[in-house]
PDB file of C-alpha atoms in Angstrom:
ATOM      1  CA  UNK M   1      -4.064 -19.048 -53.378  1.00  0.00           C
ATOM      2  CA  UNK M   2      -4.555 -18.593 -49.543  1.00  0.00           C
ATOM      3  CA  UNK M   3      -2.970 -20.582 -46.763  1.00  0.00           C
ATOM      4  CA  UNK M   4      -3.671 -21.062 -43.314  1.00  0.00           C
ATOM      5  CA  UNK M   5      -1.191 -18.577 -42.131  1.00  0.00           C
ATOM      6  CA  UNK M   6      -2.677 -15.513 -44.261  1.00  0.00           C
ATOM      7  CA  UNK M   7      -0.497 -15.759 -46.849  1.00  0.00           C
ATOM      8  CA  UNK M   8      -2.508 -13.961 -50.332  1.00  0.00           C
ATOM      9  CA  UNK M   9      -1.240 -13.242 -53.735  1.00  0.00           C
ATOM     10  CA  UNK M  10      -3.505 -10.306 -54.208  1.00  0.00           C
ATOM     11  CA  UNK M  11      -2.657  -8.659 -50.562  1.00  0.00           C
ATOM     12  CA  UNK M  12       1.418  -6.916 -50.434  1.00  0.00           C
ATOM     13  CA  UNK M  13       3.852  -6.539 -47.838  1.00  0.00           C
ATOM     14  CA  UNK M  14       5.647  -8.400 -45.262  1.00  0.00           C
ATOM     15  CA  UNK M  15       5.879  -6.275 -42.524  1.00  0.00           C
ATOM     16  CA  UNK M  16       8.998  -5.906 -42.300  1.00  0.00           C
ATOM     17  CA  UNK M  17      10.750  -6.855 -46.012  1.00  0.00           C
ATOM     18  CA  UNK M  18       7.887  -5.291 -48.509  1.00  0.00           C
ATOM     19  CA  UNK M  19       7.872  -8.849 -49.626  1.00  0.00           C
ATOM     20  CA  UNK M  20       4.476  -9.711 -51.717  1.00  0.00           C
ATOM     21  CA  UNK M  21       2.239 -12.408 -51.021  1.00  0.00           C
ATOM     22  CA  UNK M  22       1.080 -11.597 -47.813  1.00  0.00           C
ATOM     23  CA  UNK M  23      -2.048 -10.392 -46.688  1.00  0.00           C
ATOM     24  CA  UNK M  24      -1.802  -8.196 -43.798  1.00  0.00           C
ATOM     25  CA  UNK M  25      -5.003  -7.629 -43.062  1.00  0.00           C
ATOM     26  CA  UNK M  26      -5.141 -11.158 -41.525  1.00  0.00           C
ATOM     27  CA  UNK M  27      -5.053 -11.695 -37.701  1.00  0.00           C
ATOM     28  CA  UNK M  28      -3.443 -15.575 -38.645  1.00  0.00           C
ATOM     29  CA  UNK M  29      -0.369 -13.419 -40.867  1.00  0.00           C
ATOM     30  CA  UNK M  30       0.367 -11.090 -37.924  1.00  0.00           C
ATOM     31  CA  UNK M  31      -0.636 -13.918 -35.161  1.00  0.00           C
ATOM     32  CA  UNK M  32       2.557 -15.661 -36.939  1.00  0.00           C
ATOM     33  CA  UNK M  33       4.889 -13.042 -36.976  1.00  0.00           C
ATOM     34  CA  UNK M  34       4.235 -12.178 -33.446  1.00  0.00           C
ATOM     35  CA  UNK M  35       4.875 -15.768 -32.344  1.00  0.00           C
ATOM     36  CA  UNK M  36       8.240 -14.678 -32.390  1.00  0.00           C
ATOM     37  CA  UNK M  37       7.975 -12.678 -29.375  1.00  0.00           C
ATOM     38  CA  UNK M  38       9.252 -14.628 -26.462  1.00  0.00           C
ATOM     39  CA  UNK M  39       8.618 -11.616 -23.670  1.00  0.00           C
ATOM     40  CA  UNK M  40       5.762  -8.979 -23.261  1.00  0.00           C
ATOM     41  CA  UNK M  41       8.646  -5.961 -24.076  1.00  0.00           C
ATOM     42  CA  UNK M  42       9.091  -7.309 -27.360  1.00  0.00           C
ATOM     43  CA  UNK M  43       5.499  -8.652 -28.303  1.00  0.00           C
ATOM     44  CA  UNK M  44       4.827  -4.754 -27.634  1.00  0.00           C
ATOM     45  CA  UNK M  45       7.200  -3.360 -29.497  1.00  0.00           C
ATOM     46  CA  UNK M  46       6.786  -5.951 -32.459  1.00  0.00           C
ATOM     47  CA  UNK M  47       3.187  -4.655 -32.071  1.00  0.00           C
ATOM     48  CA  UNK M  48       3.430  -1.016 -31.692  1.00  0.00           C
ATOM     49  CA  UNK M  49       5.946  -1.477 -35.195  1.00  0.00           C
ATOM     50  CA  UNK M  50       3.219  -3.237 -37.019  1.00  0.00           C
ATOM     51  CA  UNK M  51       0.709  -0.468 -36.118  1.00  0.00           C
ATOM     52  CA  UNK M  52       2.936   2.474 -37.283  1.00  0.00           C
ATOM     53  CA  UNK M  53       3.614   0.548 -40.294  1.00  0.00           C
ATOM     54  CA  UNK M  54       0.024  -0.141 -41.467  1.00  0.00           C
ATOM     55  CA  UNK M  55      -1.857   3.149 -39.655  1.00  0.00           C
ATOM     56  CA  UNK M  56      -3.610   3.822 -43.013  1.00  0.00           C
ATOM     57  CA  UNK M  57      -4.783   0.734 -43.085  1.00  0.00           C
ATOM     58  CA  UNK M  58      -7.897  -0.081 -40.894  1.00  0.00           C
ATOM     59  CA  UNK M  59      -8.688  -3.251 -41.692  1.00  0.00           C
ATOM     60  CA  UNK M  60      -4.570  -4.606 -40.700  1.00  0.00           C
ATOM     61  CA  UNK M  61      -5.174  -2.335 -37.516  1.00  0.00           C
ATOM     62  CA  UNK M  62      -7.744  -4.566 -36.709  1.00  0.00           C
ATOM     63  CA  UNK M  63      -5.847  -7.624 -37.210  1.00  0.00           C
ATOM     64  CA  UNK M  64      -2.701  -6.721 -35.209  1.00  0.00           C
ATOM     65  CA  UNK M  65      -4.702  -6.575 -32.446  1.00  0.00           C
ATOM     66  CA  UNK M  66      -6.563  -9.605 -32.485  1.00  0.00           C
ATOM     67  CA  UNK M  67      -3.154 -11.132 -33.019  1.00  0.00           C
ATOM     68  CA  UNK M  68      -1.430  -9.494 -29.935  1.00  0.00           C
ATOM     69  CA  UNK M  69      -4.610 -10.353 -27.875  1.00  0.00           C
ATOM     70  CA  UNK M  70      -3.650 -13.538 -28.661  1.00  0.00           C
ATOM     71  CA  UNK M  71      -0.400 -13.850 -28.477  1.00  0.00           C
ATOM     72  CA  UNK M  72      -0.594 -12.120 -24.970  1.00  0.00           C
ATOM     73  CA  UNK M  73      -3.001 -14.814 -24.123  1.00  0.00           C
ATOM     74  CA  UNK M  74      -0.078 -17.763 -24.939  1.00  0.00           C
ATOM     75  CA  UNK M  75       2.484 -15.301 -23.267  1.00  0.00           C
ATOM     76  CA  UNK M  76      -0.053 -15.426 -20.266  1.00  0.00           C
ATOM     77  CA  UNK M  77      -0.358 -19.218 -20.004  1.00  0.00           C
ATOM     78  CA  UNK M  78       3.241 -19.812 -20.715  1.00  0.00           C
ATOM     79  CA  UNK M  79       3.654 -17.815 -16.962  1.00  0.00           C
ATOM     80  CA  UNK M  80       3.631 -13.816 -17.672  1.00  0.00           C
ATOM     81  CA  UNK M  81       1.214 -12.062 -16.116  1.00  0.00           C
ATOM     82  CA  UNK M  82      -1.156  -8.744 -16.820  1.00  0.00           C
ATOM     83  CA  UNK M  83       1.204  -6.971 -15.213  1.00  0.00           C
ATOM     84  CA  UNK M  84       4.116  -8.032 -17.003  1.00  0.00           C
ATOM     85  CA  UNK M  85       2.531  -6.682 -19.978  1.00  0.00           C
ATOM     86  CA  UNK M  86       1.281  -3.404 -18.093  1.00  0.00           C
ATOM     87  CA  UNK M  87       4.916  -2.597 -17.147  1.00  0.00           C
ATOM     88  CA  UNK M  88       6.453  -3.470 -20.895  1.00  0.00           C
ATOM     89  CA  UNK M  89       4.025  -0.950 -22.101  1.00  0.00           C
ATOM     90  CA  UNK M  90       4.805   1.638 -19.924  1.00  0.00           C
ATOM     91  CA  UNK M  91       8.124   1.400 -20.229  1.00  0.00           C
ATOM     92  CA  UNK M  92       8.326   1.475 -24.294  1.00  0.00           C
TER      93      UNK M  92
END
């Protein structure tokens, strides 16, 4: 059974809780779990955790990225800038 957020029986692993049910190889899973990030520093940490966690996995590579693109992209229009992200990733 799939839902809109990524959510597959077949697929394991919260990121954080091992929980099944999850499919992280979806952009629309990780797009959701980074909508928690209010800031750039913590969208790139969240990030940066999610790609340590999964770097066996190509496909979920893949998919954290589109999802931080994104969520970058809502950061952006919600008033960050570039450079507020350029400066949270040096910094972490």
């Amino acid at each position: 059974m799939q839902s809109s957020i990524g959510l597959n029986n077949t697929h394991n692993s919260h990121p954080n809780s091992g929980e099944p049910g999850f499919d992280t190889q979806s952009h629309g899973h990780w797009l959701n779990h980074f909508s928690r990030a209010s800031k750039p520093e913590t969208l790139v940490r969240m990030a940066r955790s999610a790609a340590n966690k999964n770097k066996e996995n190509t496909k979920a590579l893949i998919a954290i990225r589109i999802a931080e693109d994104l969520r970058e992209a809502e950061l952006i229009n919600a008033g960050f800038t570039r450079l507020d992200f350029d400066y949270a990733d040096s910094e972490l």
